[in-house]
Coordinates of C-alpha atoms (C1' of nucleotides) in Angstrom, one line a residue:
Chain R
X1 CA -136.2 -17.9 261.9
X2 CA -134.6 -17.5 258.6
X3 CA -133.1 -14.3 257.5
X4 CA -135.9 -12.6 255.1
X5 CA -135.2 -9.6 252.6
X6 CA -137.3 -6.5 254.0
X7 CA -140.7 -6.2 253.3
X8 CA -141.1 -5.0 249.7
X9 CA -137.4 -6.0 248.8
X10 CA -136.1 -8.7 246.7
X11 CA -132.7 -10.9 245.2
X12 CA -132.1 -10.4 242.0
X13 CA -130.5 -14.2 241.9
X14 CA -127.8 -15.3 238.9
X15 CA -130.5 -16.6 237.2
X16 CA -132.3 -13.3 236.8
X17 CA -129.4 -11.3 236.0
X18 CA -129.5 -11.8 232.2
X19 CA -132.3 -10.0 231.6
X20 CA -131.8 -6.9 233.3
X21 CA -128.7 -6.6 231.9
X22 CA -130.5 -7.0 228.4
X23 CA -132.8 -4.6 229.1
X24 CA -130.0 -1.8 229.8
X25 CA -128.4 -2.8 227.1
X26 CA -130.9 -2.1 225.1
X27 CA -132.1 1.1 226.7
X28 CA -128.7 2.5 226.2
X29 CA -128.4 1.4 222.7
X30 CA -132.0 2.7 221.8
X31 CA -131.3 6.3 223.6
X32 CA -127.9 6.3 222.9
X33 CA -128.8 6.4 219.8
X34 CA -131.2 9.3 219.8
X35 CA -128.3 11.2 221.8
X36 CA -129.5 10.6 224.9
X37 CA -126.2 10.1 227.2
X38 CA -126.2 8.6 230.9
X39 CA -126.0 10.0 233.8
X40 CA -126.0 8.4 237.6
X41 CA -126.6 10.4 240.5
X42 CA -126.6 8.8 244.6
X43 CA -129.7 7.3 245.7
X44 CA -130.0 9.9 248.2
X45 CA -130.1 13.4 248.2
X46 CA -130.5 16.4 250.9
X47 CA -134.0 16.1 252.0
X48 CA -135.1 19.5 250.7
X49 CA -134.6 18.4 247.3
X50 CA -137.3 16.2 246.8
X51 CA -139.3 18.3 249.5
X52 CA -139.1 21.1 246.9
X53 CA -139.9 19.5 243.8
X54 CA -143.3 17.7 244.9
X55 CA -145.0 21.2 246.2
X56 CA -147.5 21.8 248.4
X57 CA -150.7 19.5 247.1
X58 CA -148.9 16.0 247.2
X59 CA -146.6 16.9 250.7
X60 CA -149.5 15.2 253.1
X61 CA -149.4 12.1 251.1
X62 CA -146.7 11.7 249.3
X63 CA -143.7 12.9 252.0
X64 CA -145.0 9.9 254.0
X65 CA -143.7 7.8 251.8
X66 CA -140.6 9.0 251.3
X67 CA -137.0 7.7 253.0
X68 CA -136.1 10.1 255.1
X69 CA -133.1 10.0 257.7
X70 CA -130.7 11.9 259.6
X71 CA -127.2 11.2 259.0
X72 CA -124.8 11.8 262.2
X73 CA -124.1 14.9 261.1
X74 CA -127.6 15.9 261.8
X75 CA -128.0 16.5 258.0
X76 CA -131.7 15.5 256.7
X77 CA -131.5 13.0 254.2
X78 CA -134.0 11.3 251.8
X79 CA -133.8 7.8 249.6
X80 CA -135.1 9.1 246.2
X81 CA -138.4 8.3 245.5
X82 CA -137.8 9.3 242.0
X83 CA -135.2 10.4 239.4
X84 CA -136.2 13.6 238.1
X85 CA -135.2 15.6 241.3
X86 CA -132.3 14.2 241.9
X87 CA -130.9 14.9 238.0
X88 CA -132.4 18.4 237.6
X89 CA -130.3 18.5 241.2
X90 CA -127.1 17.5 239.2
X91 CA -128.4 19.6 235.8
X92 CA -128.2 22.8 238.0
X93 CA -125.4 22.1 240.0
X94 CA -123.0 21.2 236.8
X95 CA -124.3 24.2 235.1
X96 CA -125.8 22.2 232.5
X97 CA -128.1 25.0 231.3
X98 CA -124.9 26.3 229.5
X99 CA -124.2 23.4 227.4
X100 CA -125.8 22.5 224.3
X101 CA -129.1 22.2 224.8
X102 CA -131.0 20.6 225.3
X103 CA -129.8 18.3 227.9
X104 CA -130.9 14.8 227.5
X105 CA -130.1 12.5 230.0
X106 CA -131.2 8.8 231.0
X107 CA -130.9 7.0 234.3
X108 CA -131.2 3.6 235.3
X109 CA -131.3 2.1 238.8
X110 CA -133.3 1.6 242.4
X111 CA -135.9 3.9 244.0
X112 CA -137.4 4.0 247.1
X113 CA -140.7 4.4 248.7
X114 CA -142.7 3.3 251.9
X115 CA -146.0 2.1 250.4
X116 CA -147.7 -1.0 250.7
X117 CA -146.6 -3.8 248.4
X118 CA -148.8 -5.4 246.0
X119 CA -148.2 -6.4 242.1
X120 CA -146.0 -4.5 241.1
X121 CA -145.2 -2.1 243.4
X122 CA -142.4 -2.9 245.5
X123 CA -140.4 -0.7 248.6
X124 CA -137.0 -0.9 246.4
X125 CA -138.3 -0.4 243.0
X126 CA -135.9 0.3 239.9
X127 CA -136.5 2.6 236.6
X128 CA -135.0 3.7 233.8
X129 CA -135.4 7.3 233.4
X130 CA -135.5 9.9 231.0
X131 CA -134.6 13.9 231.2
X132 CA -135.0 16.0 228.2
X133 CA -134.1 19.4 229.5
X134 CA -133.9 23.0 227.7
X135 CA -136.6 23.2 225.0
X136 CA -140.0 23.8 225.1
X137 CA -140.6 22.8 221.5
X138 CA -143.6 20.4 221.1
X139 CA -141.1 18.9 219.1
X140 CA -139.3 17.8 222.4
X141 CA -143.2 16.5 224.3
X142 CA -142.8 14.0 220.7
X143 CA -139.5 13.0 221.0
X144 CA -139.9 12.1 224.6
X145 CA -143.0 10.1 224.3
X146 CA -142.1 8.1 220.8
X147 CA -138.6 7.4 223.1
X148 CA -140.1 6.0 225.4
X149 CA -142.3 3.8 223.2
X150 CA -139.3 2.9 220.8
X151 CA -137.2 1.5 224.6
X152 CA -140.4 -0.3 225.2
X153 CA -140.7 -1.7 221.8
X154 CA -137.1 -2.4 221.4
X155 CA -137.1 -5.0 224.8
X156 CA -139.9 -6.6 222.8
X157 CA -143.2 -5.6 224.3
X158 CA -145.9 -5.5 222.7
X159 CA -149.5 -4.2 223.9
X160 CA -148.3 -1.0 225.0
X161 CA -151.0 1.7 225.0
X162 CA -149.4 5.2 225.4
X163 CA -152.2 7.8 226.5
X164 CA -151.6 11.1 226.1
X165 CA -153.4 14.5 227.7
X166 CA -152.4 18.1 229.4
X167 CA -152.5 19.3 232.7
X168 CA -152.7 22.2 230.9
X169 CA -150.8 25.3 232.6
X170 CA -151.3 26.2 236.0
X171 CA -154.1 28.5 235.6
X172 CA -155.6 25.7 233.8
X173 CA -155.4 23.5 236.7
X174 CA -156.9 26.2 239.2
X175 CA -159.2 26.8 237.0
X176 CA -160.5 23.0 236.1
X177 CA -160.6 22.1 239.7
X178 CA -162.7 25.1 240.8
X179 CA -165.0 24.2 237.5
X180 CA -165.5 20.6 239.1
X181 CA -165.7 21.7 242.5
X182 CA -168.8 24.3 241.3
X183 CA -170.4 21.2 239.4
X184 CA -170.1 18.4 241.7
X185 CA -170.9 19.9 245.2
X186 CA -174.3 20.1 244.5
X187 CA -174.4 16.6 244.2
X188 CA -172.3 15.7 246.6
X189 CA -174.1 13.6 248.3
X190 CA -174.3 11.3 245.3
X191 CA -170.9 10.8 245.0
X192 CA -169.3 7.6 246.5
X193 CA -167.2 7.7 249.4
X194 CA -164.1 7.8 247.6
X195 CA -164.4 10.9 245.3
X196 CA -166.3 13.4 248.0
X197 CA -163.0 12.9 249.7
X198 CA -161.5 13.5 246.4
X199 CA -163.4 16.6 245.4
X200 CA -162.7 18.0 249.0
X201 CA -159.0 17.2 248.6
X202 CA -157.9 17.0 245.0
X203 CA -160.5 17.6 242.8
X204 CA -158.8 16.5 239.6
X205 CA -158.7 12.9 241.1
X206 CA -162.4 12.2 240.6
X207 CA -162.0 11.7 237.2
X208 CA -159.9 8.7 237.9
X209 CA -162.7 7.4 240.4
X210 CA -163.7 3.5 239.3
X211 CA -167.5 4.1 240.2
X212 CA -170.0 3.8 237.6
X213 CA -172.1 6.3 239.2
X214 CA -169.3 8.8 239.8
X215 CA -168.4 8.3 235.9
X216 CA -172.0 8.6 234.8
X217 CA -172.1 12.1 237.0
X218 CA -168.9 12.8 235.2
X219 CA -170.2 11.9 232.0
X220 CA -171.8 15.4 230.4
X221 CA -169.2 17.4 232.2
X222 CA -166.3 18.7 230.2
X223 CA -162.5 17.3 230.6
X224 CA -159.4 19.2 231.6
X225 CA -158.6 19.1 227.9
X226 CA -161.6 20.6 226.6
X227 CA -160.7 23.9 229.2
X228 CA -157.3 24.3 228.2
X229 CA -155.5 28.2 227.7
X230 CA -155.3 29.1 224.7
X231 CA -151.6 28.7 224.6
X232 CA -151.8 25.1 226.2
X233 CA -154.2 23.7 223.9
X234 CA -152.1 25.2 220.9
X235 CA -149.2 23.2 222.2
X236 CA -151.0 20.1 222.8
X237 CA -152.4 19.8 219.1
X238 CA -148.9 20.5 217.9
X239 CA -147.8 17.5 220.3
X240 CA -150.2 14.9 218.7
X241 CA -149.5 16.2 215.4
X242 CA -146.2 15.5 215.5
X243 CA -146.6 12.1 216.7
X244 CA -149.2 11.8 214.3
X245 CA -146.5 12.8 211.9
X246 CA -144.2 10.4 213.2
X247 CA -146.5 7.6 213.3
X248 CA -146.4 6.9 217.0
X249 CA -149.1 5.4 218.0
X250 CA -151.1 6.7 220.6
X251 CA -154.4 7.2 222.0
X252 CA -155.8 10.9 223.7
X253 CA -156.7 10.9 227.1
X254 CA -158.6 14.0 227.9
X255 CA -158.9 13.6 231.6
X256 CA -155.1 12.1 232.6
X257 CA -154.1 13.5 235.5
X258 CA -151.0 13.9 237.7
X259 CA -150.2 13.8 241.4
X260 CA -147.3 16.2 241.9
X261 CA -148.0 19.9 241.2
X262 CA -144.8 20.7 239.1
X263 CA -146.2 18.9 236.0
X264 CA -147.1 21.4 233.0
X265 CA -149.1 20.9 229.6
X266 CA -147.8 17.1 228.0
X267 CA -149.0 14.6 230.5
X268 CA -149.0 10.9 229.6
X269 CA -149.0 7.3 230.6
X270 CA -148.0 3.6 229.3
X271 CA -150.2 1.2 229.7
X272 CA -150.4 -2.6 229.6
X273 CA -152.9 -5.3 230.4
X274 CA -152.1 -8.8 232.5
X275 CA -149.6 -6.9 235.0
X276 CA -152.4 -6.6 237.6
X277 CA -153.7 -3.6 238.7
X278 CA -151.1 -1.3 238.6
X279 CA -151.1 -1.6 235.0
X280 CA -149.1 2.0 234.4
X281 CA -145.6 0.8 233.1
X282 CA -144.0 4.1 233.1
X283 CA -145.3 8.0 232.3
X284 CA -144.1 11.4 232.6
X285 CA -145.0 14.9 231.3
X286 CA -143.2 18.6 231.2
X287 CA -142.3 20.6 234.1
X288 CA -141.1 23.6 232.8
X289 CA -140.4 25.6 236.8
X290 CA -139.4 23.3 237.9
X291 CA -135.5 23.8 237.7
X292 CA -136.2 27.3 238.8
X293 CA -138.6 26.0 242.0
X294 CA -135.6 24.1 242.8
X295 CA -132.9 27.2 242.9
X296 CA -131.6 27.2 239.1
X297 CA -132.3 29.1 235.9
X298 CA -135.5 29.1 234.7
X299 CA -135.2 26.1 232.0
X300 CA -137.8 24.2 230.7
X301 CA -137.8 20.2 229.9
X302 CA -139.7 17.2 230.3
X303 CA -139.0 13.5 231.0
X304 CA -140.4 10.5 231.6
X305 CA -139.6 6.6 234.2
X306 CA -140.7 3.2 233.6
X307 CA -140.8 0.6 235.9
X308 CA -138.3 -2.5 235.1
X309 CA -139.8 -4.8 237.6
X310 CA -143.3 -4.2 235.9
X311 CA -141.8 -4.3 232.4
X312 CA -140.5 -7.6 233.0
X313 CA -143.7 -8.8 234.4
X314 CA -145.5 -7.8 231.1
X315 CA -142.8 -9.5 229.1
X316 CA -142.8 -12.9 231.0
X317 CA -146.8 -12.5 230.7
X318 CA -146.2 -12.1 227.2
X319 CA -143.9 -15.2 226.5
X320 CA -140.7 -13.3 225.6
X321 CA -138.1 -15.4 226.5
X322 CA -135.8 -14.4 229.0
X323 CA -131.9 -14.9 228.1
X324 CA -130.0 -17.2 229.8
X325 CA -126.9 -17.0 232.4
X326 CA -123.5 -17.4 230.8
X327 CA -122.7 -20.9 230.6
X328 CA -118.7 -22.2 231.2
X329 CA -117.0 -23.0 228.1
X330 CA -115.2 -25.9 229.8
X331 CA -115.1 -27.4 233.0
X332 CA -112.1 -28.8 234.6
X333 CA -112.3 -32.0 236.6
X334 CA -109.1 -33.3 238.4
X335 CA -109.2 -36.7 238.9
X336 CA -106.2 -37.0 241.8
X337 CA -104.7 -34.2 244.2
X338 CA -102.2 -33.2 242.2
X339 CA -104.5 -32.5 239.0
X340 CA -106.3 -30.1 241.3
X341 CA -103.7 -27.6 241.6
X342 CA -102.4 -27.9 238.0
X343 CA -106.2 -27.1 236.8
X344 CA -106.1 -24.4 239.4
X345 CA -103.4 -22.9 237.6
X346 CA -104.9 -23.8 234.1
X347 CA -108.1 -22.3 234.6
X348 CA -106.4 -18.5 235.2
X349 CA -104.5 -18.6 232.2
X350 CA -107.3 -19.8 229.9
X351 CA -109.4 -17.6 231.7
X352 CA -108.3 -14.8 229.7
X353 CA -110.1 -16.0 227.0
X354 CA -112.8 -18.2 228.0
X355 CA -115.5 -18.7 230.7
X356 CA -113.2 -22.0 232.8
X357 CA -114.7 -23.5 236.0
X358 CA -113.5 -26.1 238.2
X359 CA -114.3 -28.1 241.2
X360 CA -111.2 -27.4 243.9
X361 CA -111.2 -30.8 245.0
X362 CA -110.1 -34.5 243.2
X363 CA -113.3 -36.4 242.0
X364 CA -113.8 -39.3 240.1
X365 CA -114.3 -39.5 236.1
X366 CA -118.1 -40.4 237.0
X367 CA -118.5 -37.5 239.6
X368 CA -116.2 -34.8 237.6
X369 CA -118.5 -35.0 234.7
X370 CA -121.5 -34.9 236.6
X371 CA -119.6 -31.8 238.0
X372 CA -118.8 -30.7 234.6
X373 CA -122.8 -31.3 233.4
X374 CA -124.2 -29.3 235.9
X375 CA -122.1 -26.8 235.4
X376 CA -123.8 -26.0 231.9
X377 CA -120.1 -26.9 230.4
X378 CA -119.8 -27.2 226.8
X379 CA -116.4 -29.6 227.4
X380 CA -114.8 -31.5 230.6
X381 CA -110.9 -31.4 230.6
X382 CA -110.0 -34.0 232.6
X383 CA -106.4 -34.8 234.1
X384 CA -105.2 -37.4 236.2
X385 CA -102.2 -39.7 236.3
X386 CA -102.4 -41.3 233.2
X387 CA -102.9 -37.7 231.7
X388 CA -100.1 -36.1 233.8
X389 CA -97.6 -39.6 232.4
X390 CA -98.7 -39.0 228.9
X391 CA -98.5 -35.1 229.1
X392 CA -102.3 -34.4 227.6
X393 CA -105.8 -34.0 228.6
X394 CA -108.8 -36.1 227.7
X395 CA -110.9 -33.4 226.7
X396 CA -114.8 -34.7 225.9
X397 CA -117.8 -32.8 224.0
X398 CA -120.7 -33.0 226.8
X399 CA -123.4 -33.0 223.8
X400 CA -122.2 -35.2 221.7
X401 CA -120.1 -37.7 224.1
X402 CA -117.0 -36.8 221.8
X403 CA -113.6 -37.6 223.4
X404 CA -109.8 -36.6 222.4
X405 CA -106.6 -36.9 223.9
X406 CA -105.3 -33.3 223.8
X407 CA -101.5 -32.6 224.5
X408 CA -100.6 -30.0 226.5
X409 CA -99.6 -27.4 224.1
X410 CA -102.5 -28.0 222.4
X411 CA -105.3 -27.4 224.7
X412 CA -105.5 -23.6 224.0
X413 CA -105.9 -24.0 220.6
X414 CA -108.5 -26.6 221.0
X415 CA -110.7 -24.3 223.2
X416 CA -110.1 -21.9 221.3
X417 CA -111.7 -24.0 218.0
X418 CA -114.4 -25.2 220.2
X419 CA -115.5 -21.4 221.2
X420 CA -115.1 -19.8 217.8
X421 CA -118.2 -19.5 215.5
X422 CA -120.7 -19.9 218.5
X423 CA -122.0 -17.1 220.8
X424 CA -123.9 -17.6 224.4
X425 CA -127.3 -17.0 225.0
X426 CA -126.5 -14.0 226.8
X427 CA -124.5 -12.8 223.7
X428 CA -127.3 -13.6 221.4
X429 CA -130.0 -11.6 223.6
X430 CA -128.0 -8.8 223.9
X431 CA -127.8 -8.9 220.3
X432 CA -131.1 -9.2 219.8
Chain P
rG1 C1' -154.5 2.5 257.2
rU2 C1' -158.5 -1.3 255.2
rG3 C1' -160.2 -6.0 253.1
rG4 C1' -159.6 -11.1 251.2
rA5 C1' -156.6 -15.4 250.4
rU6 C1' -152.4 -18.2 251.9
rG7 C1' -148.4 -20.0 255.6
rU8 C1' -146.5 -28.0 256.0
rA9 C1' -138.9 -30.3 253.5
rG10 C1' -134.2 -26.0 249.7
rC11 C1' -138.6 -25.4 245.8
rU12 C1' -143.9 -26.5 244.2
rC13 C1' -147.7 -28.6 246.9
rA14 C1' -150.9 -33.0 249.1
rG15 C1' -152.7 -34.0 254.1
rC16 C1' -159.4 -36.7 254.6
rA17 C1' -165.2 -34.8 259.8
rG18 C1' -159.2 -33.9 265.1
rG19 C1' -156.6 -40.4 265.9
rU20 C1' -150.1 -44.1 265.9
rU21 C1' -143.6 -43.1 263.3
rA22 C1' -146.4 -36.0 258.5
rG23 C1' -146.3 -37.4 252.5
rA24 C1' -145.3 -36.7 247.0
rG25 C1' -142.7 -34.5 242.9
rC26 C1' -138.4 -31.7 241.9
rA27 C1' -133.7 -30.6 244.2
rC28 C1' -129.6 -32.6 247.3
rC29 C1' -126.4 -37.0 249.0
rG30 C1' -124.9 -42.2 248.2
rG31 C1' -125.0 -46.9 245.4
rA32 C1' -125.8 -49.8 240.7
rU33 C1' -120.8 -47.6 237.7
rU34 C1' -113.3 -47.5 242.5
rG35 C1' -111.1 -43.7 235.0
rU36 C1' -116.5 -41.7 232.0
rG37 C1' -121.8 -37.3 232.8
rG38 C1' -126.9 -36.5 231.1
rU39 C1' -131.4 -41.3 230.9
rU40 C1' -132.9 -45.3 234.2
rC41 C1' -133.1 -48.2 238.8
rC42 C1' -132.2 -48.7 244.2
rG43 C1' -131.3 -46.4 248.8
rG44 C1' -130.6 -42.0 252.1
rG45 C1' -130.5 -37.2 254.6
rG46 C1' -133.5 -33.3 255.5
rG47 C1' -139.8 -30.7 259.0
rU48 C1' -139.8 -26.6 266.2
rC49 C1' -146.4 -28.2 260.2
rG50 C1' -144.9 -19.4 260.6
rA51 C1' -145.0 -18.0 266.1
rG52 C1' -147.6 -17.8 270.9
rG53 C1' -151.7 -19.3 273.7
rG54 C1' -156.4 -22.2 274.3
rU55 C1' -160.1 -26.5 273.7
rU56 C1' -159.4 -32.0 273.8
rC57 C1' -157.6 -38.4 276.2
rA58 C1' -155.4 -36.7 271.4
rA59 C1' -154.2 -30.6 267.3
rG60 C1' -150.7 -29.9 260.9
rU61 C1' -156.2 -30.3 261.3
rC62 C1' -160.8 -26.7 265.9
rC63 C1' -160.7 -21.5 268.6
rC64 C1' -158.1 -16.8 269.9
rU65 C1' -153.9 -13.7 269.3
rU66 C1' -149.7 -12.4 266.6
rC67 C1' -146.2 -12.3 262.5
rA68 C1' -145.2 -13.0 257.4
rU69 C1' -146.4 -13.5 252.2
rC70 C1' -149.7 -12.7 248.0
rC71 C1' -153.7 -10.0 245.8
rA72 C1' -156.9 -5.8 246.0
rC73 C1' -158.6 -1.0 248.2
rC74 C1' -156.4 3.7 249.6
rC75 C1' -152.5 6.4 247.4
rC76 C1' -149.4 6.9 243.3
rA77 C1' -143.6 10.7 241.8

RNA sequence: GUGGAUGUAGCUCAGCAGGUUAGAGCACCGGAUUGUGGUUCCGGGGGUCGAGGGUUCAAGUCCCUUCAUCCACCCCA
């Protein structure tokens, strides 16, 4: 048997690498921009941490899924499943509530969960993530959403469909579920499988439900939206209004729901078709309680994830080319044993500069430059005896089948010339 | 946890109603070309046919079991 990555795990081979190091380059420059700084915190974190932050509702489910593991110091450990718990971990802990505020901070990197992998959904699964922290403005709910749109548009995307609702406030929520429960137990029994569980279990979840006969049940009742608080509702017209303002597009979902309990008023999704049926690219909503829920001051904020992995599936569904890896400016082939160690040598000093490869072993002209091809090479330097006699280097353009004798003291300078006024693919993506 | 599809070379896949030495393309190695690459031509290496068991004179092919992968359900931070 060959060695296999873990279920649900994956390389990210050379050829890959470009692009994920576009995308973070242009998250950075897109939220850098809008003041949002970066923060990394460990992939793991004490156990009680996420434990506290998803609440009661989601524990049966949702703790199953979670990374957990004793260290040998008995401690109780947990992979993160997410980001937010793990920052507003480091947000308290730094006393962040007493600078500036607010706080906004963006993540990048791997997350872990023990579901079943299909399309998209993946055991190691990375995000970029995004913390505004220490407003409660609707002009914050705004800014969040229309960042995460501009990160998405900025990689290229297009297609993206950002729905936006409310949970509404707790009392809300307690109060929505016990309206459904009142109008759907009666007829229960014509409920599919799926949503009596639901209504028994988490009653806001049979909105989601995928049955046409559930829906049309559904269909003269009123959404969580339409039974806001007072207070809620306020803020959740002055949210749309502002992205309204701001010309962000976006479409209202009145019956968007969440999972975890800490969620609070904004609520909201991306969307994309052709990524299979996990078509959610990324969401997020307000939490204001839950800093305080997790032992620090009572501070409000709101943040948001998407999924890289199912970003770049929408983009190479879409045809947005992917960069590619850095190619060597010039390959080095030595042509007898002793050109190998003086390329050897070579290649670190002009390394300083330039991209240099070589093959660590003699070859001849025919096989060097097939060396040198492969290699993705822009020139081949070759030395051998006639070379090392005359003091120079034949030095030959692999596109256009130029070839000079290059002295010694020159070869620098020639690179140099050949690399100027020309960027790599890489260079140009990142650009872009 | 459930359902469907698929497991044959490094990769993508053929392989007929069971029948000799299991194929192709790409990739890799060598030669044509012992100091000139990419194209072309010629040749070559490489397979416990996912694993285990069964049926049969004979199994990549049929049956059972098991594992893995993919997609979907469930769930979704």
């Amino acid at each position: 048997m060959r060695p296999s990555a873990v279920k649900g795990t994956y390389d990210v081979l050379p050829d890959d690498q470009p692009r994920w190091h576009a995308l973070l380059a242009t998250t950075r420059r897109i939220l850098g921009r809008a003041g949002v700084d970066e923060i990394s915190t460990p992939v793991f974190e004490h156990s009680e941490v996420f434990e506290k932050s998803v609440g009661e509702s989601a524990d049966l489910v949702v703790q199953k899924e979670m990374y957990r593991f004793e260290d040998r110091g008995g401690r109780s450990l947990t992979l993160r499943p997410e980001f937010t718990a793990g920052v507003l971990r480091a947000f308290i802990e730094h006393g962040m509530h007493t600078w500036p505020a607010p706080v906004k901070l963006w993540s990048a990197g791997p997350a872990f969960r023990a579901e079943n992998v299909q399309r998209g959904r993946f055991r190691q699964f990375h995000q970029v993530n995004c913390e505004l922290v220490g407003g409660a403005s609707a002009l914050l709910d705004a800014e969040a959403i229309a960042l995460l749109v501009d990160v998405l548009a900025g990689l290229g995307l297009r297609g993206v469909h950002v729905k936006v609702g409310s949970v509404g406030d707790p009392e809300d929520r307690q109060r929505y579920n016990a309206y459904l429960r009142e109008a759907l137990e009666p007829q229960a029994e014509a409920l599919s499988e799926v949503s009596r569980e639901r209504l028994r279990l988490n009653p806001l979840r049979v909105l989601d439900s995928k049955d046409a006969g559930d829906q049309a049940l559904l269909a003269p009742l009123q959404r969580p939206l339409e039974r806001l608080g007072g207070e809620a509702r306020a803020h959740f017209d002055a949210v749309t209004a502002v992205l309204e303002a701001w010309g962000v597009p976006f479409e209202i979902d009145a019956s968007i729901v969440r999972g975890l309990d800490y969620y609070r008023r904004t609520a909201f999704e991306v969307h994309h078709a052709g990524i299979g049926a996990q078509s959610a690219l990324g969401g997020g909503g307000r939490y204001d309680g839950l800093i305080a829920q997790l032992g620090g001051p009572d501070v409000p904020g709101i943040g948001w994830a998407f999924g890289i992995e199912r970003v770049f599936d929408a983009l190479s569904g879409a045809g947005v080319a992917a960069a590619a890896r850095e190619r060597p400016l010039a390959y080095l082939v030595a042509l007898d044993e002793t050109a190998v160690a003086e390329l050897a040598q070579l290649a670190r000093a002009l390394r300083s500069e330039h991209r240099i490869e070589h093959g660590y072993v003699a070859r001849n002209p025919g096989k060097g430059l097939r060396d040198a091809d492969r290699s993705g090479a822009r020139l081949a330097v070759m030395r051998g005896s006639r070379e090392r006699a005359d003091g120079t280097f034949q030095v030959k353009d692999l596109r256009s089948g130029e070839q000079h004798t290059v002295p010694e003291d020159a070869l620098a300078e020639h690179l140099r010339r050949s690399a100027t006024g020309t960027t790599t693919d890489t260079d140009a993506a990142l650009a872009g």
